[in-house]
Amino acid sequence: MSDRITIRRPDDWHVHFRDGAMMQACLPETARVFARAIAMPNLTPPVRTTDDAIAYRERLRAARPAGSSFEPLMTCYLTHDTDPDDIERGFREGVFAALKLYPAHATTNAAEGVTDLNRLDRVFERAEKIGLPLSMHGEEVDPAIDIFDREAVFIDRRLGPLTEKFPGLKMILEHLTTAAAVDFVRAKFPQVAGTITPHHLELTRTDMLGHGMRPDYYCMPVAKTERDRRALVAAAVSGEPCYFLGTDSAPHPLARKRSIPAAAGIFAAPTAIEIYADVFDRAGALDRLEAFASLNGPRHYGMAPNEDQITLERVEWQAPETLAVNGPEECVPIYRGGQTLRWRLAAA
Ligand code: NCD
Ligand code: ZN
């Protein structure tokens, strides 16, 4: 078994950078590892137009550590008012890498999302025509649907029909959490691919609820069963081109994670590549980490993989518990912070 692995530098296809002081503190955690990352648009107010995205991209670039060549990739928060001409402009000018669909109220800052998918037909037609991918938070928001069934019902009711209505529209089902989603993506690839987070490779709903309630393990979509978790690990470590890395790193201040109701979202960036490496190592699949982390994502998004490399080594280290934002009085809990991790990023 190898104690060191060198792979092409990975990209993160799903990150919440936030804005202001939170962004200043969190963005370097992604930039230390990843060359590019999809910047989620669920700010308040959301990133809805090409101009919004250009302005946000400038703020993200300004938050990079000195000398960093990290590049944020921008997404457009879909609403019923999204203008097909504006998304085409954003795509042609190299601003938008994808559209982002939030069913209204599905998750943090999704209040302005979509209630009626049919009202986006002109947007989807245009995206299909120009080759702009659609990424989505795949959860059904009908209140009659049990929270553990939201992903599977979204696939049946919404995503399946959407792939048939727009067969040329490239899609990404974000943060897969169920065996059903794993199977759907494999069956619908190359039209649909899926991202998998580090925490959904490790956690089940029993970890979140079975040993005292753990809001630090609470994110949308919520973790599911052990059978689902195993299906996610098998999918990730398969190296199949339909699955790739997206951390859904979603920082919230500690006080918001501990309040009632607790905020949904797990800040995964500081420990993500280390945990992916551990999961692949335990599965005896380190040789497929590069496909998952560095090759499959750019291929699906129609981009070239990165040329430079990173090295990971099997060395135990203790992850910090929190990241300070503007002083330690406001801090963000880190996924698996305070615990001993088995892999770390080697110094460049
Ligand atoms: C994300 C956030 O905090 O912005 N929360 C989460 O639970 N994952 C939003 C999202 O991706 O659902
Ligand atoms: Zn997210």
mmCIF file of N, CA, C and O and ligand atoms in Angstrom, residues 14 16 40 102 175 248, ligand 2:
data_model
loop_
_atom_site.group_PDB
_atom_site.id
_atom_site.type_symbol
_atom_site.label_atom_id
_atom_site.label_comp_id
_atom_site.label_asym_id
_atom_site.label_seq_id
_atom_site.Cartn_x
_atom_site.Cartn_y
_atom_site.Cartn_z
ATOM 1 N N HIS A 14 -18.511 22.169 -6.438
ATOM 2 C CA HIS A 14 -19.661 22.668 -5.647
ATOM 3 C C HIS A 14 -19.170 23.278 -4.328
ATOM 4 O O HIS A 14 -18.885 22.562 -3.370
ATOM 5 N N HIS A 16 -19.802 26.747 -1.490
ATOM 6 C CA HIS A 16 -20.448 27.990 -1.043
ATOM 7 C C HIS A 16 -19.366 28.852 -0.405
ATOM 8 O O HIS A 16 -18.876 28.536 0.678
ATOM 9 N N MET A 40 -21.214 28.635 -5.715
ATOM 10 C CA MET A 40 -22.666 28.583 -5.665
ATOM 11 C C MET A 40 -23.246 29.995 -5.511
ATOM 12 O O MET A 40 -22.651 30.843 -4.825
ATOM 13 N N TYR A 102 -32.408 25.745 -7.761
ATOM 14 C CA TYR A 102 -32.859 25.453 -6.397
ATOM 15 C C TYR A 102 -34.374 25.391 -6.411
ATOM 16 O O TYR A 102 -35.012 26.419 -6.653
ATOM 17 N N HIS A 175 -24.514 16.739 -5.017
ATOM 18 C CA HIS A 175 -24.485 16.074 -3.706
ATOM 19 C C HIS A 175 -25.427 14.869 -3.616
ATOM 20 O O HIS A 175 -26.422 14.891 -2.896
ATOM 21 N N ASP A 248 -19.604 20.567 -1.595
ATOM 22 C CA ASP A 248 -20.725 21.300 -0.972
ATOM 23 C C ASP A 248 -20.274 21.969 0.327
ATOM 24 O O ASP A 248 -21.033 22.060 1.292
HETATM 25 ZN ZN ZN B 2 -24.558 23.340 -1.829
#
